[in-house]
Amino acid sequence: MKEYEMLNVIADIGKIASGNSQGKLLDFLIPETAKQRYIVGIDFDMAKNSLAFNLLAEGGENGLSKQKLLEYLFVASERGNRPQFSPTSSNLGYLISQTLPNLVDFLPEDSELKKLLQKVRDRFFVEVQEEDGNKSTFILNEKLIPNASFHFAKKPEKLKDAIGAYAKELAGLIAEKTTAPAKETIYTVCVDGEPVAAHPDYQRFLWQQNSESAFEGGFSGTCSVCGTEAEVTQDTTRFVMKFYMTDKVSFASHFDEKNYYKAVTACKSCYQNIIIAEKWIDQNLRTRLGGFDVYVMPQMIWTEMEAIRLFRYLQAITREFNEVKNIASLREAERKAAERAERMGVFEQNAFIWNFLFFRKAQSAFKVLALIKDVPPSRIMEITRRTHETDDSRKKLEIPDNIVFDLDQIYRLIPLRRDKKKGFLEYKKVLQLYSCIFSGLPMRKEQLYNYYKQLACMHHFESYGLYLFKKPNNPDYALMADTLKWNLFLLFLQKLKIIEGESTMITNEYDAYFPNGVKEAFAELNYKEAQQGLALLGYVIGVIAYVQSEKENLKSKPILDKINYQGMSEEKVMRLFNEASQKIHQYRRHIGYAERWLALGKKLYETGAREELTADARVFYLLSGYSMNLLRTKPTAVTTETEEAEPVEDEVD
Amino acid sequence: MNSHFLAFDWKGFMAHFRQFDANSSALSYSFPPPTVVAGMLAGVLGIEKDEYYERFNRSNLQIAVQIVTPPRKLVQTLNYIFAKSANDLNMSGDNLHTQIPAELLVAPSFPRAPLHYRIFIKIAEAALAGELEEALRQSKFRYLPYLGSAPFTSWIEWLGVPETIEPAASTEPVIVDTVAPLPALELRSLRMEPLDGILPAFFREHVRRDFLPGREPGEVIDVVWEKNRGKIQAQFKAPVYRLRLGQQVCHVVFM
């Protein structure tokens, strides 16, 4: 999905976050913190006709505070090709070119600030044209800057590049004079020592741009958001989270672009609420799940709920979600039982519906990767419960703490291909899984086995470069850890009842002949006969592999190459049983009960519904057995977790 | 007055009821909103597009929708013509497309069973009620009904003229079977506790109630529906009608 529709959800959040007071609009436009640590003033001294650079503010290690940013009205740059007008910016290029001339054009005729800036422009700026004469712009006169190289001595080929080079050089010069490193600096324009941002004319203009400019072509109509009759607009260009296409006439009623209003309009109050909400959501409802940025946006069943009470829980929603997605924080949250119980009480009433918006910001573009809508809180609680139960099973099976399953882990269990230009590909695989989990949609088990097989191939052939994963220290251990995680993942999905449940073998006359701990694993993970048979074969392969590497001092574990990681056909499984049998005889001095386990495995495999298993599923159960063995033989194994690279913040398809 | 209530089942295998404020992703409501039902009824009577809004306005035609099978949503990507201006619509230019994800509704057991909505209408104008009853009872449709979008053909099963038992008292909580407009509910009266042992899952949708003449946008309302049982227990400000259809009694609130 490129864009989405939840206009009224966003407006509701804005209404609650602002306490329904749009007077706070400017507050919301300013970010809570900025990573930059310094504010440097570029001061135009009208009397002396000179420029000065002064360090005006300095933040701590965590950057500048909201208060400082508010003082200089530091707002995000205008997106795309829209003209820039903010006198406080981290982009020096804007400030030495278009910002002041734009402000002169935009400010109303009777504005004092307009007159003042007009003087600044005329005195400090010169008009420069591109070589081919197509573009021209005002540039801060280079001659006012001592020792500057002359970027505009002749008409530049490309204005944008020339301005970039000029800004870079100037930033270096400012850094020298103020000792504020360029990367950590926000610049603000001052005239005779007074910041332009503090001027009431500018503040009025900024307010107007964000709330009223869209209403220049306004008309009276019904607001699509709140339904009231009022002055409305169909201009939604300032919204970051685009929901409605207004640049293609095929989407307008009667193919007439004047008719977009027939679908979507917003009154002033809703418009401002949306502007506020977009900023607030970005700061308060943003989190990450499995390597993706996600907004957790609640929708209220009751619009009339008390704003203050709701506001508290609105913020708790992201916290709650952060706890649900990660088993470590879930455990931590359990310790704060009282606080959580109170929150759960509210969520249990299903007063919110949750919406998950997965997105990516690439420069100025906002791309929606997926929207999972209408998730009731009861579903989140169910997921929490099942995550806990799965973790309990893990503990019962004595699988160590570093091999866990939680929602965040899913992303590490599905290998996503990497592309040098586009970042990661195939992200829809993971998002589709999340969608099924949150919405309770059924999942195809065959597909899951196929994902597992790709992961197993990646570990075995060490083809990490193709995927988002970094090469682990010990690929064999990583394969074991990931296979066990996959077992827990499938168990979790079974518990959620979104894949077909596996019926357990209730009585098993062969229980006594299973290797230690394996019987419990089969019961806990709901393995059927044929699956148990394959897992036992895998277990025996683990025994043989151990003997090969430890006792026989072979450098590798040749038996593992007998497994076809691309998929095990029925014939290959039978051949593997025979080969395992031969190896047992070959290494009989070290092999213990392996022969018995193998015989049992073969019997179970042949009596079970083995024809139901796909070639991918056979790989999964074989390697599950192998992993169970590896876990037992290496109880103190070094924890070499599989590492994965964070997604590259590039364009994706 | 009884003769002005009509009920019928509306079924089909796929549906798409586009949310009015989403076009770049064609998301769908989970049920036919009032404008869709009104448009379909106008089609049944053979009234042309944009000519029925006044006659089918809220004071003359009230609509209630019961979601009998909660739908499952699938997303498919559709190719639309890329048209920045009306001239591009004949594809004479670069033959470009713009891809739009579209949500399609199907029954949970698709394709074994169809989607199933039960529609109740209350009509003030006797002549209109007569025309509609005649057309629906005898399946005499001027235009075939479709579920929201032309490819999704559908059929109507006539249920009859329900007998109105009485408008239910609103001082006590009532269990209604239809989608309920939020303003019809008493503040904080929606019951969140389990009904028949099943925890309810409520959803809110933002729908257009009707169009004004000239297809000018009309009123927008928020409605609530419940997924697990299809029933909403609450206290209502608006009248709740107890309608008897054969042996069955339904509680209905109009949008």
Tab-separated table of N, CA, C and O in Angstrom, chain A residues 419-488:
chain	number	residue	atom	x	y	z
A	419	ASP	N	19.635	-6.143	-1.545
A	419	ASP	CA	19.940	-5.595	-2.859
A	419	ASP	C	20.765	-4.333	-2.643
A	419	ASP	O	20.419	-3.497	-1.813
A	420	LYS	N	21.877	-4.242	-3.397
A	420	LYS	CA	22.791	-3.125	-3.152
A	420	LYS	C	22.111	-1.779	-3.323
A	420	LYS	O	22.342	-0.840	-2.588
A	421	LYS	N	21.248	-1.693	-4.330
A	421	LYS	CA	20.622	-0.403	-4.604
A	421	LYS	C	19.368	-0.187	-3.782
A	421	LYS	O	19.117	0.884	-3.264
A	422	LYS	N	18.566	-1.243	-3.682
A	422	LYS	CA	17.235	-1.049	-3.115
A	422	LYS	C	17.143	-1.352	-1.622
A	422	LYS	O	16.079	-1.238	-1.040
A	423	GLY	N	18.252	-1.781	-0.992
A	423	GLY	CA	18.162	-2.161	0.408
A	423	GLY	C	17.660	-3.585	0.480
A	423	GLY	O	18.076	-4.422	-0.305
A	424	PHE	N	16.744	-3.845	1.401
A	424	PHE	CA	16.291	-5.232	1.476
A	424	PHE	C	15.061	-5.429	0.604
A	424	PHE	O	14.238	-4.549	0.450
A	425	LEU	N	14.997	-6.624	0.045
A	425	LEU	CA	13.866	-6.969	-0.806
A	425	LEU	C	12.961	-7.914	-0.016
A	425	LEU	O	13.252	-8.264	1.101
A	426	GLU	N	11.905	-8.296	-0.619
A	426	GLU	CA	11.016	-9.347	-0.080
A	426	GLU	C	10.486	-9.025	1.319
A	426	GLU	O	10.123	-9.922	2.052
A	427	TYR	N	10.466	-7.741	1.675
A	427	TYR	CA	10.015	-7.420	3.042
A	427	TYR	C	8.557	-7.798	3.267
A	427	TYR	O	8.115	-7.978	4.387
A	428	LYS	N	7.832	-7.974	2.160
A	428	LYS	CA	6.417	-8.317	2.300
A	428	LYS	C	6.231	-9.696	2.936
A	428	LYS	O	5.215	-9.958	3.544
A	429	LYS	N	7.249	-10.570	2.782
A	429	LYS	CA	7.172	-11.888	3.419
A	429	LYS	C	6.945	-11.735	4.923
A	429	LYS	O	6.095	-12.372	5.506
A	430	VAL	N	7.768	-10.878	5.521
A	430	VAL	CA	7.699	-10.701	6.971
A	430	VAL	C	6.435	-9.936	7.352
A	430	VAL	O	5.729	-10.300	8.294
A	431	LEU	N	6.127	-8.901	6.585
A	431	LEU	CA	4.950	-8.094	6.927
A	431	LEU	C	3.670	-8.916	6.794
A	431	LEU	O	2.719	-8.733	7.550
A	432	GLN	N	3.673	-9.830	5.844
A	432	GLN	CA	2.512	-10.704	5.673
A	432	GLN	C	2.334	-11.593	6.912
A	432	GLN	O	1.227	-11.798	7.395
A	433	LEU	N	3.463	-12.054	7.436
A	433	LEU	CA	3.392	-12.881	8.653
A	433	LEU	C	2.843	-12.080	9.827
A	433	LEU	O	1.985	-12.546	10.566
A	434	TYR	N	3.356	-10.856	9.978
A	434	TYR	CA	2.848	-10.001	11.059
A	434	TYR	C	1.349	-9.767	10.882
A	434	TYR	O	0.580	-9.777	11.834
A	435	SER	N	0.962	-9.539	9.647
A	435	SER	CA	-0.446	-9.274	9.371
A	435	SER	C	-1.300	-10.467	9.798
A	435	SER	O	-2.352	-10.305	10.419
A	436	CYS	N	-0.842	-11.680	9.474
A	436	CYS	CA	-1.601	-12.879	9.857
A	436	CYS	C	-1.670	-13.004	11.385
A	436	CYS	O	-2.712	-13.335	11.934
A	437	ILE	N	-0.555	-12.720	12.043
A	437	ILE	CA	-0.527	-12.864	13.500
A	437	ILE	C	-1.477	-11.865	14.158
A	437	ILE	O	-2.273	-12.201	15.025
A	438	PHE	N	-1.416	-10.605	13.708
A	438	PHE	CA	-2.255	-9.586	14.347
A	438	PHE	C	-3.733	-9.733	13.979
A	438	PHE	O	-4.608	-9.428	14.771
A	439	SER	N	-3.994	-10.164	12.753
A	439	SER	CA	-5.390	-10.231	12.325
A	439	SER	C	-5.981	-11.616	12.501
A	439	SER	O	-7.169	-11.807	12.252
A	440	GLY	N	-5.161	-12.595	12.888
A	440	GLY	CA	-5.680	-13.947	13.091
A	440	GLY	C	-6.017	-14.650	11.785
A	440	GLY	O	-6.904	-15.492	11.741
A	441	LEU	N	-5.321	-14.298	10.717
A	441	LEU	CA	-5.596	-14.933	9.436
A	441	LEU	C	-4.809	-16.246	9.338
A	441	LEU	O	-3.702	-16.343	9.868
A	442	PRO	N	-5.361	-17.220	8.639
A	442	PRO	CA	-4.650	-18.502	8.556
A	442	PRO	C	-3.369	-18.397	7.744
A	442	PRO	O	-3.237	-17.548	6.869
A	443	MET	N	-2.421	-19.283	8.069
A	443	MET	CA	-1.124	-19.277	7.394
A	443	MET	C	-0.868	-20.624	6.769
A	443	MET	O	-1.310	-21.631	7.319
A	444	ARG	N	-0.182	-20.643	5.655
A	444	ARG	CA	0.117	-21.930	5.018
A	444	ARG	C	1.416	-22.479	5.589
A	444	ARG	O	2.455	-21.836	5.507
A	445	LYS	N	1.323	-23.674	6.149
A	445	LYS	CA	2.491	-24.245	6.799
A	445	LYS	C	3.589	-24.562	5.773
A	445	LYS	O	4.772	-24.413	6.060
A	446	GLU	N	3.162	-24.957	4.579
A	446	GLU	CA	4.138	-25.294	3.524
A	446	GLU	C	5.028	-24.090	3.245
A	446	GLU	O	6.236	-24.211	3.037
A	447	GLN	N	4.398	-22.923	3.232
A	447	GLN	CA	5.140	-21.690	2.973
A	447	GLN	C	6.170	-21.446	4.074
A	447	GLN	O	7.311	-21.053	3.813
A	448	LEU	N	5.762	-21.732	5.302
A	448	LEU	CA	6.674	-21.508	6.428
A	448	LEU	C	7.873	-22.451	6.351
A	448	LEU	O	9.018	-22.041	6.565
A	449	TYR	N	7.613	-23.711	6.027
A	449	TYR	CA	8.716	-24.665	5.882
A	449	TYR	C	9.668	-24.186	4.789
A	449	TYR	O	10.884	-24.352	4.877
A	450	ASN	N	9.085	-23.608	3.753
A	450	ASN	CA	9.918	-23.113	2.656
A	450	ASN	C	10.841	-21.974	3.133
A	450	ASN	O	12.026	-21.937	2.795
A	451	TYR	N	10.290	-21.103	3.966
A	451	TYR	CA	11.123	-20.015	4.518
A	451	TYR	C	12.248	-20.615	5.369
A	451	TYR	O	13.386	-20.166	5.334
A	452	TYR	N	11.866	-21.649	6.160
A	452	TYR	CA	12.874	-22.259	7.014
A	452	TYR	C	13.994	-22.844	6.167
A	452	TYR	O	15.178	-22.695	6.477
A	453	LYS	N	13.570	-23.531	5.094
A	453	LYS	CA	14.564	-24.194	4.239
A	453	LYS	C	15.581	-23.167	3.713
A	453	LYS	O	16.783	-23.411	3.693
A	454	GLN	N	15.059	-21.993	3.330
A	454	GLN	CA	15.978	-20.950	2.819
A	454	GLN	C	16.982	-20.537	3.893
A	454	GLN	O	18.161	-20.292	3.617
A	455	LEU	N	16.465	-20.479	5.129
A	455	LEU	CA	17.351	-20.098	6.245
A	455	LEU	C	18.418	-21.186	6.471
A	455	LEU	O	19.606	-20.876	6.658
A	456	ALA	N	17.969	-22.449	6.424
A	456	ALA	CA	18.898	-23.560	6.634
A	456	ALA	C	19.969	-23.559	5.539
A	456	ALA	O	21.161	-23.745	5.814
A	457	CYS	N	19.534	-23.335	4.287
A	457	CYS	CA	20.478	-23.269	3.160
A	457	CYS	C	21.501	-22.161	3.406
A	457	CYS	O	22.697	-22.335	3.188
A	458	MET	N	20.979	-21.018	3.847
A	458	MET	CA	21.858	-19.868	4.065
A	458	MET	C	22.953	-20.211	5.087
A	458	MET	O	24.131	-19.914	4.867
A	459	HIS	N	22.554	-20.871	6.169
A	459	HIS	CA	23.543	-21.223	7.190
A	459	HIS	C	24.497	-22.291	6.660
A	459	HIS	O	25.700	-22.188	6.832
A	460	HIS	N	23.945	-23.328	6.026
A	460	HIS	CA	24.788	-24.446	5.608
A	460	HIS	C	25.791	-24.017	4.542
A	460	HIS	O	26.961	-24.374	4.597
A	461	PHE	N	25.300	-23.264	3.560
A	461	PHE	CA	26.196	-22.857	2.467
A	461	PHE	C	26.895	-21.521	2.769
A	461	PHE	O	27.629	-20.994	1.942
A	462	GLU	N	26.605	-20.991	3.932
A	462	GLU	CA	27.194	-19.710	4.385
A	462	GLU	C	27.036	-18.627	3.327
A	462	GLU	O	27.947	-17.851	3.046
A	463	SER	N	25.842	-18.556	2.767
A	463	SER	CA	25.581	-17.561	1.714
A	463	SER	C	24.994	-16.292	2.332
A	463	SER	O	23.986	-15.773	1.868
A	464	TYR	N	25.608	-15.825	3.388
A	464	TYR	CA	25.059	-14.683	4.132
A	464	TYR	C	25.042	-13.400	3.321
A	464	TYR	O	24.196	-12.552	3.519
A	465	GLY	N	25.984	-13.297	2.406
A	465	GLY	CA	26.092	-12.058	1.642
A	465	GLY	C	24.853	-11.734	0.830
A	465	GLY	O	24.570	-10.579	0.541
A	466	LEU	N	24.091	-12.771	0.492
A	466	LEU	CA	22.892	-12.541	-0.321
A	466	LEU	C	21.763	-11.958	0.510
A	466	LEU	O	20.796	-11.427	-0.017
A	467	TYR	N	21.886	-12.115	1.817
A	467	TYR	CA	20.776	-11.751	2.693
A	467	TYR	C	21.180	-10.631	3.648
A	467	TYR	O	22.281	-10.113	3.593
A	468	LEU	N	20.234	-10.338	4.552
A	468	LEU	CA	20.494	-9.248	5.500
A	468	LEU	C	21.371	-9.689	6.672
A	468	LEU	O	21.686	-8.894	7.527
A	469	PHE	N	21.711	-10.961	6.722
A	469	PHE	CA	22.432	-11.481	7.875
A	469	PHE	C	23.944	-11.280	7.743
A	469	PHE	O	24.493	-11.407	6.657
A	470	LYS	N	24.571	-11.039	8.885
A	470	LYS	CA	26.029	-11.023	8.894
A	470	LYS	C	26.489	-12.437	9.210
A	470	LYS	O	25.774	-13.184	9.878
A	471	LYS	N	27.681	-12.783	8.767
A	471	LYS	CA	28.156	-14.144	9.018
A	471	LYS	C	28.375	-14.337	10.522
A	471	LYS	O	29.097	-13.563	11.158
A	472	PRO	N	27.740	-15.351	11.109
A	472	PRO	CA	27.967	-15.577	12.541
A	472	PRO	C	29.325	-16.233	12.775
A	472	PRO	O	29.923	-16.777	11.846
A	473	ASN	N	29.777	-16.209	14.025
A	473	ASN	CA	31.069	-16.818	14.345
A	473	ASN	C	31.042	-18.316	14.083
A	473	ASN	O	32.023	-18.897	13.650
A	474	ASN	N	29.904	-18.908	14.388
A	474	ASN	CA	29.805	-20.353	14.243
A	474	ASN	C	28.507	-20.691	13.519
A	474	ASN	O	27.450	-20.808	14.137
A	475	PRO	N	28.559	-20.881	12.197
A	475	PRO	CA	27.326	-21.126	11.438
A	475	PRO	C	26.582	-22.379	11.896
A	475	PRO	O	25.364	-22.423	11.861
A	476	ASP	N	27.310	-23.382	12.353
A	476	ASP	CA	26.668	-24.606	12.808
A	476	ASP	C	25.798	-24.331	14.028
A	476	ASP	O	24.655	-24.778	14.127
A	477	TYR	N	26.359	-23.563	14.954
A	477	TYR	CA	25.598	-23.192	16.156
A	477	TYR	C	24.408	-22.306	15.773
A	477	TYR	O	23.298	-22.465	16.295
A	478	ALA	N	24.631	-21.392	14.819
A	478	ALA	CA	23.548	-20.488	14.387
A	478	ALA	C	22.410	-21.288	13.769
A	478	ALA	O	21.236	-21.001	14.021
A	479	LEU	N	22.764	-22.338	13.008
A	479	LEU	CA	21.725	-23.184	12.409
A	479	LEU	C	20.920	-23.861	13.502
A	479	LEU	O	19.683	-23.899	13.462
A	480	MET	N	21.623	-24.365	14.510
A	480	MET	CA	20.940	-25.031	15.607
A	480	MET	C	20.010	-24.041	16.327
A	480	MET	O	18.835	-24.320	16.542
A	481	ALA	N	20.535	-22.869	16.640
A	481	ALA	CA	19.744	-21.885	17.393
A	481	ALA	C	18.513	-21.484	16.593
A	481	ALA	O	17.394	-21.428	17.118
A	482	ASP	N	18.714	-21.221	15.301
A	482	ASP	CA	17.583	-20.772	14.488
A	482	ASP	C	16.557	-21.890	14.287
A	482	ASP	O	15.359	-21.624	14.214
A	483	THR	N	17.029	-23.131	14.212
A	483	THR	CA	16.078	-24.243	14.047
A	483	THR	C	15.211	-24.368	15.298
A	483	THR	O	13.997	-24.560	15.198
A	484	LEU	N	15.838	-24.241	16.448
A	484	LEU	CA	15.046	-24.311	17.678
A	484	LEU	C	14.084	-23.130	17.783
A	484	LEU	O	12.938	-23.278	18.193
A	485	LYS	N	14.553	-21.968	17.353
A	485	LYS	CA	13.659	-20.795	17.355
A	485	LYS	C	12.472	-21.045	16.428
A	485	LYS	O	11.344	-20.666	16.727
A	486	TRP	N	12.745	-21.677	15.298
A	486	TRP	CA	11.656	-21.986	14.362
A	486	TRP	C	10.653	-22.940	14.992
A	486	TRP	O	9.452	-22.816	14.786
A	487	ASN	N	11.171	-23.898	15.762
A	487	ASN	CA	10.249	-24.800	16.455
A	487	ASN	C	9.343	-24.031	17.403
A	487	ASN	O	8.144	-24.267	17.470
A	488	LEU	N	9.941	-23.072	18.102
A	488	LEU	CA	9.151	-22.265	19.045
A	488	LEU	C	8.160	-21.378	18.286
A	488	LEU	O	7.024	-21.176	18.702
